[in-house]
């Protein structure tokens, strides 16, 4: 089992990177792959009346149970050999770092045990970043492409925090600071130039699948 966690602010390009990874030859050669996007890892909680750190912990543990079950299957069967590409490769689009920063007041320690479990599941972390000067334009571009519910969320956020560009620039610094706390092997990827093929190549070299 080999995992990849993509973290980063809105408009950094996580979805585009996932599309580029799926087109990469190394990904296509894998026999078993799984992608859990933010609908599973974060947004599944949007319907809840009370959004607490514990509600996000519950959601993440449910995601982890999927991976833990696959790990048990691999461990119990001689059919799975990491050297022949049969073991599961999985991608998480945002997880405990996003949930700690956005939903637990930045308290990474609230989800430190989840970090430990991800390390046990052989997960590596990629922080997706963009130049601060383009944050505003990238948010506007994503705003045009996302659905009405997403836009409504951003509007509510803007009414609370003020300028969204400044908010996300600060948030990006918080993501970067959190790298000092995680036990996961990690790199940062700059997506300012939107060269998604280059990003996928850099990630695959780091991921080594």
PDB file of C-alpha atoms in Angstrom:
ATOM      1  CA  UNK A   1       0.000   0.000   0.000  1.00  0.00           C
ATOM      2  CA  UNK A   2       1.249   3.438  -0.939  1.00  0.00           C
ATOM      3  CA  UNK A   3      -0.636   6.638  -0.201  1.00  0.00           C
ATOM      4  CA  UNK A   4      -0.465  10.270  -1.203  1.00  0.00           C
ATOM      5  CA  UNK A   5      -2.063  13.160   0.666  1.00  0.00           C
ATOM      6  CA  UNK A   6      -2.563  16.421  -1.236  1.00  0.00           C
ATOM      7  CA  UNK A   7      -3.010  19.489   0.942  1.00  0.00           C
ATOM      8  CA  UNK A   8      -3.249  23.182   0.084  1.00  0.00           C
ATOM      9  CA  UNK A   9      -5.545  26.164  -0.130  1.00  0.00           C
ATOM     10  CA  UNK A  10      -8.511  26.612  -2.444  1.00  0.00           C
ATOM     11  CA  UNK A  11      -7.347  27.320  -6.020  1.00  0.00           C
ATOM     12  CA  UNK A  12      -3.881  25.851  -5.494  1.00  0.00           C
ATOM     13  CA  UNK A  13      -4.691  23.171  -8.071  1.00  0.00           C
ATOM     14  CA  UNK A  14      -5.227  19.922  -6.185  1.00  0.00           C
ATOM     15  CA  UNK A  15      -7.999  18.762  -8.542  1.00  0.00           C
ATOM     16  CA  UNK A  16      -5.874  19.520 -11.604  1.00  0.00           C
ATOM     17  CA  UNK A  17      -2.966  17.595 -10.098  1.00  0.00           C
ATOM     18  CA  UNK A  18      -5.186  14.585  -9.479  1.00  0.00           C
ATOM     19  CA  UNK A  19      -6.255  14.635 -13.129  1.00  0.00           C
ATOM     20  CA  UNK A  20      -2.604  14.803 -14.208  1.00  0.00           C
ATOM     21  CA  UNK A  21      -1.681  11.924 -11.889  1.00  0.00           C
ATOM     22  CA  UNK A  22      -4.462   9.786 -13.351  1.00  0.00           C
ATOM     23  CA  UNK A  23      -3.026  10.399 -16.827  1.00  0.00           C
ATOM     24  CA  UNK A  24       0.512   9.480 -15.741  1.00  0.00           C
ATOM     25  CA  UNK A  25       1.867   6.177 -17.036  1.00  0.00           C
ATOM     26  CA  UNK A  26       2.962   5.037 -13.568  1.00  0.00           C
ATOM     27  CA  UNK A  27      -0.586   5.481 -12.236  1.00  0.00           C
ATOM     28  CA  UNK A  28      -2.153   3.683 -15.187  1.00  0.00           C
ATOM     29  CA  UNK A  29       0.128   0.692 -14.618  1.00  0.00           C
ATOM     30  CA  UNK A  30      -1.212   0.186 -11.105  1.00  0.00           C
ATOM     31  CA  UNK A  31      -3.796  -2.585 -10.815  1.00  0.00           C
ATOM     32  CA  UNK A  32      -5.614  -1.130  -7.781  1.00  0.00           C
ATOM     33  CA  UNK A  33      -6.094   2.602  -7.231  1.00  0.00           C
ATOM     34  CA  UNK A  34      -8.360   4.697  -5.019  1.00  0.00           C
ATOM     35  CA  UNK A  35      -9.008   8.444  -4.908  1.00  0.00           C
ATOM     36  CA  UNK A  36     -10.982   9.978  -2.040  1.00  0.00           C
ATOM     37  CA  UNK A  37     -11.672  13.605  -2.911  1.00  0.00           C
ATOM     38  CA  UNK A  38     -12.808  16.375  -0.597  1.00  0.00           C
ATOM     39  CA  UNK A  39     -16.427  15.219  -0.837  1.00  0.00           C
ATOM     40  CA  UNK A  40     -15.320  12.232   1.261  1.00  0.00           C
ATOM     41  CA  UNK A  41     -12.550  13.807   3.328  1.00  0.00           C
ATOM     42  CA  UNK A  42     -14.167  17.105   4.327  1.00  0.00           C
ATOM     43  CA  UNK A  43     -17.329  18.231   2.542  1.00  0.00           C
ATOM     44  CA  UNK A  44     -19.382  15.178   3.557  1.00  0.00           C
ATOM     45  CA  UNK A  45     -19.955  17.052   6.824  1.00  0.00           C
ATOM     46  CA  UNK A  46     -21.560  20.109   5.219  1.00  0.00           C
ATOM     47  CA  UNK A  47     -25.091  18.957   6.055  1.00  0.00           C
ATOM     48  CA  UNK A  48     -24.388  18.785   9.797  1.00  0.00           C
ATOM     49  CA  UNK A  49     -25.887  21.445  12.021  1.00  0.00           C
ATOM     50  CA  UNK A  50     -22.936  21.312  14.421  1.00  0.00           C
ATOM     51  CA  UNK A  51     -19.533  21.328  12.727  1.00  0.00           C
ATOM     52  CA  UNK A  52     -17.018  20.457  15.433  1.00  0.00           C
ATOM     53  CA  UNK A  53     -13.479  19.048  15.389  1.00  0.00           C
ATOM     54  CA  UNK A  54     -14.958  15.788  16.654  1.00  0.00           C
ATOM     55  CA  UNK A  55     -17.339  15.565  13.687  1.00  0.00           C
ATOM     56  CA  UNK A  56     -14.347  15.823  11.353  1.00  0.00           C
ATOM     57  CA  UNK A  57     -12.451  13.243  13.391  1.00  0.00           C
ATOM     58  CA  UNK A  58     -15.388  10.852  12.917  1.00  0.00           C
ATOM     59  CA  UNK A  59     -15.380  11.484   9.169  1.00  0.00           C
ATOM     60  CA  UNK A  60     -11.632  10.929   8.847  1.00  0.00           C
ATOM     61  CA  UNK A  61     -11.776   7.720  10.871  1.00  0.00           C
ATOM     62  CA  UNK A  62     -14.391   6.407   8.455  1.00  0.00           C
ATOM     63  CA  UNK A  63     -12.041   7.135   5.570  1.00  0.00           C
ATOM     64  CA  UNK A  64      -9.201   5.440   7.412  1.00  0.00           C
ATOM     65  CA  UNK A  65     -11.280   2.314   7.961  1.00  0.00           C
ATOM     66  CA  UNK A  66     -11.498   1.899   4.183  1.00  0.00           C
ATOM     67  CA  UNK A  67      -7.707   2.019   3.931  1.00  0.00           C
ATOM     68  CA  UNK A  68      -7.156  -0.154   6.995  1.00  0.00           C
ATOM     69  CA  UNK A  69      -9.401  -2.861   5.532  1.00  0.00           C
ATOM     70  CA  UNK A  70      -7.416  -2.818   2.293  1.00  0.00           C
ATOM     71  CA  UNK A  71      -4.178  -3.016   4.287  1.00  0.00           C
ATOM     72  CA  UNK A  72      -5.466  -6.094   6.130  1.00  0.00           C
ATOM     73  CA  UNK A  73      -6.361  -7.775   2.834  1.00  0.00           C
ATOM     74  CA  UNK A  74      -2.891  -7.081   1.461  1.00  0.00           C
ATOM     75  CA  UNK A  75      -1.192  -8.347   4.612  1.00  0.00           C
ATOM     76  CA  UNK A  76      -3.190 -11.592   4.631  1.00  0.00           C
ATOM     77  CA  UNK A  77      -2.618 -12.563   1.008  1.00  0.00           C
ATOM     78  CA  UNK A  78       0.579 -13.639  -0.789  1.00  0.00           C
ATOM     79  CA  UNK A  79      -0.835 -12.188  -4.013  1.00  0.00           C
ATOM     80  CA  UNK A  80       0.162  -8.660  -3.041  1.00  0.00           C
ATOM     81  CA  UNK A  81       3.779  -7.723  -3.607  1.00  0.00           C
ATOM     82  CA  UNK A  82       4.766  -4.037  -3.671  1.00  0.00           C
ATOM     83  CA  UNK A  83       7.349  -4.821  -6.324  1.00  0.00           C
ATOM     84  CA  UNK A  84       4.787  -6.012  -8.884  1.00  0.00           C
ATOM     85  CA  UNK A  85       2.408  -3.027  -8.582  1.00  0.00           C
ATOM     86  CA  UNK A  86      -0.496  -5.051  -7.216  1.00  0.00           C
ATOM     87  CA  UNK A  87      -0.728  -3.279  -3.875  1.00  0.00           C
ATOM     88  CA  UNK A  88      -3.205  -0.430  -3.494  1.00  0.00           C
ATOM     89  CA  UNK A  89      -2.239   3.136  -4.353  1.00  0.00           C
ATOM     90  CA  UNK A  90      -4.524   5.741  -2.832  1.00  0.00           C
ATOM     91  CA  UNK A  91      -4.852   9.522  -2.928  1.00  0.00           C
ATOM     92  CA  UNK A  92      -6.512  11.711  -0.299  1.00  0.00           C
ATOM     93  CA  UNK A  93      -7.550  15.176  -1.458  1.00  0.00           C
ATOM     94  CA  UNK A  94      -7.181  17.147   1.765  1.00  0.00           C
ATOM     95  CA  UNK A  95      -7.353  15.426   5.138  1.00  0.00           C
ATOM     96  CA  UNK A  96      -6.195  15.979   8.701  1.00  0.00           C
ATOM     97  CA  UNK A  97      -4.110  19.084   8.004  1.00  0.00           C
ATOM     98  CA  UNK A  98      -6.958  20.873   6.226  1.00  0.00           C
ATOM     99  CA  UNK A  99      -9.408  19.750   8.889  1.00  0.00           C
ATOM    100  CA  UNK A 100      -7.098  20.880  11.698  1.00  0.00           C
ATOM    101  CA  UNK A 101      -6.473  24.292  10.149  1.00  0.00           C
ATOM    102  CA  UNK A 102     -10.003  25.033   8.986  1.00  0.00           C
ATOM    103  CA  UNK A 103     -12.133  23.230  11.568  1.00  0.00           C
ATOM    104  CA  UNK A 104      -9.996  22.871  14.718  1.00  0.00           C
ATOM    105  CA  UNK A 105      -8.569  26.394  15.049  1.00  0.00           C
ATOM    106  CA  UNK A 106      -5.214  25.260  13.696  1.00  0.00           C
ATOM    107  CA  UNK A 107      -4.665  22.777  16.513  1.00  0.00           C
ATOM    108  CA  UNK A 108      -2.788  20.054  14.636  1.00  0.00           C
ATOM    109  CA  UNK A 109      -2.379  18.112  17.873  1.00  0.00           C
ATOM    110  CA  UNK A 110      -6.138  17.439  17.850  1.00  0.00           C
ATOM    111  CA  UNK A 111      -5.558  15.046  14.959  1.00  0.00           C
ATOM    112  CA  UNK A 112      -1.976  13.940  15.675  1.00  0.00           C
ATOM    113  CA  UNK A 113      -3.053  10.305  16.064  1.00  0.00           C
ATOM    114  CA  UNK A 114      -4.494  10.395  12.538  1.00  0.00           C
ATOM    115  CA  UNK A 115      -1.102  11.596  11.308  1.00  0.00           C
ATOM    116  CA  UNK A 116       0.493   8.562  12.976  1.00  0.00           C
ATOM    117  CA  UNK A 117      -2.017   6.211  11.339  1.00  0.00           C
ATOM    118  CA  UNK A 118      -1.387   7.712   7.903  1.00  0.00           C
ATOM    119  CA  UNK A 119       2.325   7.118   8.387  1.00  0.00           C
ATOM    120  CA  UNK A 120       1.556   3.482   9.198  1.00  0.00           C
ATOM    121  CA  UNK A 121      -0.443   3.306   5.969  1.00  0.00           C
ATOM    122  CA  UNK A 122       2.665   4.456   4.051  1.00  0.00           C
ATOM    123  CA  UNK A 123       1.232   7.843   3.136  1.00  0.00           C
ATOM    124  CA  UNK A 124       3.338  10.727   1.854  1.00  0.00           C
ATOM    125  CA  UNK A 125       2.320  14.372   1.890  1.00  0.00           C
ATOM    126  CA  UNK A 126       2.433  16.951  -0.900  1.00  0.00           C
ATOM    127  CA  UNK A 127       1.668  20.562  -0.015  1.00  0.00           C
ATOM    128  CA  UNK A 128       0.408  22.352  -3.123  1.00  0.00           C
ATOM    129  CA  UNK A 129       1.310  26.060  -3.130  1.00  0.00           C
ATOM    130  CA  UNK A 130       0.958  29.102  -5.373  1.00  0.00           C
ATOM    131  CA  UNK A 131       2.642  32.493  -5.486  1.00  0.00           C
ATOM    132  CA  UNK A 132       0.855  34.950  -3.226  1.00  0.00           C
ATOM    133  CA  UNK A 133       0.485  37.431  -6.108  1.00  0.00           C
ATOM    134  CA  UNK A 134      -1.848  35.111  -8.040  1.00  0.00           C
ATOM    135  CA  UNK A 135      -4.043  33.934  -5.158  1.00  0.00           C
ATOM    136  CA  UNK A 136      -6.768  36.482  -5.925  1.00  0.00           C
ATOM    137  CA  UNK A 137      -6.950  35.735  -9.654  1.00  0.00           C
ATOM    138  CA  UNK A 138      -6.925  31.985  -9.067  1.00  0.00           C
ATOM    139  CA  UNK A 139      -9.799  32.239  -6.575  1.00  0.00           C
ATOM    140  CA  UNK A 140     -11.834  34.230  -9.112  1.00  0.00           C
ATOM    141  CA  UNK A 141     -11.137  31.605 -11.783  1.00  0.00           C
ATOM    142  CA  UNK A 142     -12.224  28.744  -9.518  1.00  0.00           C
ATOM    143  CA  UNK A 143     -15.267  30.744  -8.399  1.00  0.00           C
ATOM    144  CA  UNK A 144     -16.545  30.770 -11.981  1.00  0.00           C
ATOM    145  CA  UNK A 145     -16.151  27.017 -12.339  1.00  0.00           C
ATOM    146  CA  UNK A 146     -17.479  25.689  -9.046  1.00  0.00           C
ATOM    147  CA  UNK A 147     -21.091  24.966  -8.121  1.00  0.00           C
ATOM    148  CA  UNK A 148     -23.540  27.257  -6.382  1.00  0.00           C
ATOM    149  CA  UNK A 149     -23.076  25.645  -2.965  1.00  0.00           C
ATOM    150  CA  UNK A 150     -19.318  26.206  -3.095  1.00  0.00           C
ATOM    151  CA  UNK A 151     -19.769  29.834  -4.132  1.00  0.00           C
ATOM    152  CA  UNK A 152     -22.261  30.376  -1.320  1.00  0.00           C
ATOM    153  CA  UNK A 153     -19.732  28.989   1.167  1.00  0.00           C
ATOM    154  CA  UNK A 154     -17.054  31.394  -0.101  1.00  0.00           C
ATOM    155  CA  UNK A 155     -19.467  34.308   0.191  1.00  0.00           C
ATOM    156  CA  UNK A 156     -20.261  33.380   3.793  1.00  0.00           C
ATOM    157  CA  UNK A 157     -16.558  33.063   4.485  1.00  0.00           C
ATOM    158  CA  UNK A 158     -15.866  36.468   2.941  1.00  0.00           C
ATOM    159  CA  UNK A 159     -18.542  38.094   5.114  1.00  0.00           C
ATOM    160  CA  UNK A 160     -16.752  36.669   8.152  1.00  0.00           C
ATOM    161  CA  UNK A 161     -13.054  37.144   7.318  1.00  0.00           C
ATOM    162  CA  UNK A 162     -13.085  40.059   4.877  1.00  0.00           C
ATOM    163  CA  UNK A 163     -10.742  39.937   1.882  1.00  0.00           C
ATOM    164  CA  UNK A 164     -10.549  36.330   0.674  1.00  0.00           C
ATOM    165  CA  UNK A 165      -7.160  36.762  -1.001  1.00  0.00           C
ATOM    166  CA  UNK A 166      -5.539  37.940   2.224  1.00  0.00           C
ATOM    167  CA  UNK A 167      -7.285  35.165   4.145  1.00  0.00           C
ATOM    168  CA  UNK A 168      -5.997  32.429   1.843  1.00  0.00           C
ATOM    169  CA  UNK A 169      -2.482  33.874   1.755  1.00  0.00           C
ATOM    170  CA  UNK A 170      -2.398  33.668   5.553  1.00  0.00           C
ATOM    171  CA  UNK A 171      -3.884  30.182   5.420  1.00  0.00           C
ATOM    172  CA  UNK A 172      -1.156  29.060   3.030  1.00  0.00           C
ATOM    173  CA  UNK A 173       1.487  30.160   5.538  1.00  0.00           C
ATOM    174  CA  UNK A 174      -0.319  28.108   8.181  1.00  0.00           C
ATOM    175  CA  UNK A 175      -0.197  25.028   5.951  1.00  0.00           C
ATOM    176  CA  UNK A 176       3.536  25.551   5.478  1.00  0.00           C
ATOM    177  CA  UNK A 177       4.135  25.903   9.220  1.00  0.00           C
ATOM    178  CA  UNK A 178       2.245  22.650   9.832  1.00  0.00           C
ATOM    179  CA  UNK A 179       4.835  20.688   7.854  1.00  0.00           C
ATOM    180  CA  UNK A 180       7.074  21.001  10.914  1.00  0.00           C
ATOM    181  CA  UNK A 181       4.543  18.987  12.933  1.00  0.00           C
ATOM    182  CA  UNK A 182       3.696  16.065  10.656  1.00  0.00           C
ATOM    183  CA  UNK A 183       5.541  12.746  10.750  1.00  0.00           C
ATOM    184  CA  UNK A 184       4.783  12.141   7.067  1.00  0.00           C
ATOM    185  CA  UNK A 185       7.492  12.439   4.445  1.00  0.00           C
ATOM    186  CA  UNK A 186       6.619  15.591   2.563  1.00  0.00           C
ATOM    187  CA  UNK A 187       7.448  18.011  -0.222  1.00  0.00           C
ATOM    188  CA  UNK A 188       5.993  21.284  -1.500  1.00  0.00           C
ATOM    189  CA  UNK A 189       4.952  21.736  -5.130  1.00  0.00           C
ATOM    190  CA  UNK A 190       4.614  25.196  -6.696  1.00  0.00           C
ATOM    191  CA  UNK A 191       1.731  25.243  -9.184  1.00  0.00           C
ATOM    192  CA  UNK A 192       1.852  28.933 -10.086  1.00  0.00           C
ATOM    193  CA  UNK A 193       2.738  28.149 -13.712  1.00  0.00           C
ATOM    194  CA  UNK A 194      -0.114  25.598 -13.924  1.00  0.00           C
ATOM    195  CA  UNK A 195       2.185  23.075 -15.610  1.00  0.00           C
ATOM    196  CA  UNK A 196       0.247  20.076 -14.346  1.00  0.00           C
ATOM    197  CA  UNK A 197       2.326  17.510 -16.235  1.00  0.00           C
ATOM    198  CA  UNK A 198       5.497  18.808 -14.581  1.00  0.00           C
ATOM    199  CA  UNK A 199       3.769  18.729 -11.194  1.00  0.00           C
ATOM    200  CA  UNK A 200       2.706  15.117 -11.754  1.00  0.00           C
ATOM    201  CA  UNK A 201       6.254  14.128 -12.719  1.00  0.00           C
ATOM    202  CA  UNK A 202       7.699  15.765  -9.603  1.00  0.00           C
ATOM    203  CA  UNK A 203       5.125  14.056  -7.399  1.00  0.00           C
ATOM    204  CA  UNK A 204       5.674  10.636  -8.959  1.00  0.00           C
ATOM    205  CA  UNK A 205       9.419  10.893  -8.369  1.00  0.00           C
ATOM    206  CA  UNK A 206       8.709  11.665  -4.724  1.00  0.00           C
ATOM    207  CA  UNK A 207       5.951   9.053  -4.355  1.00  0.00           C
ATOM    208  CA  UNK A 208       7.955   6.271  -6.040  1.00  0.00           C
ATOM    209  CA  UNK A 209       5.051   4.084  -7.142  1.00  0.00           C
TER     210      UNK A 209
END
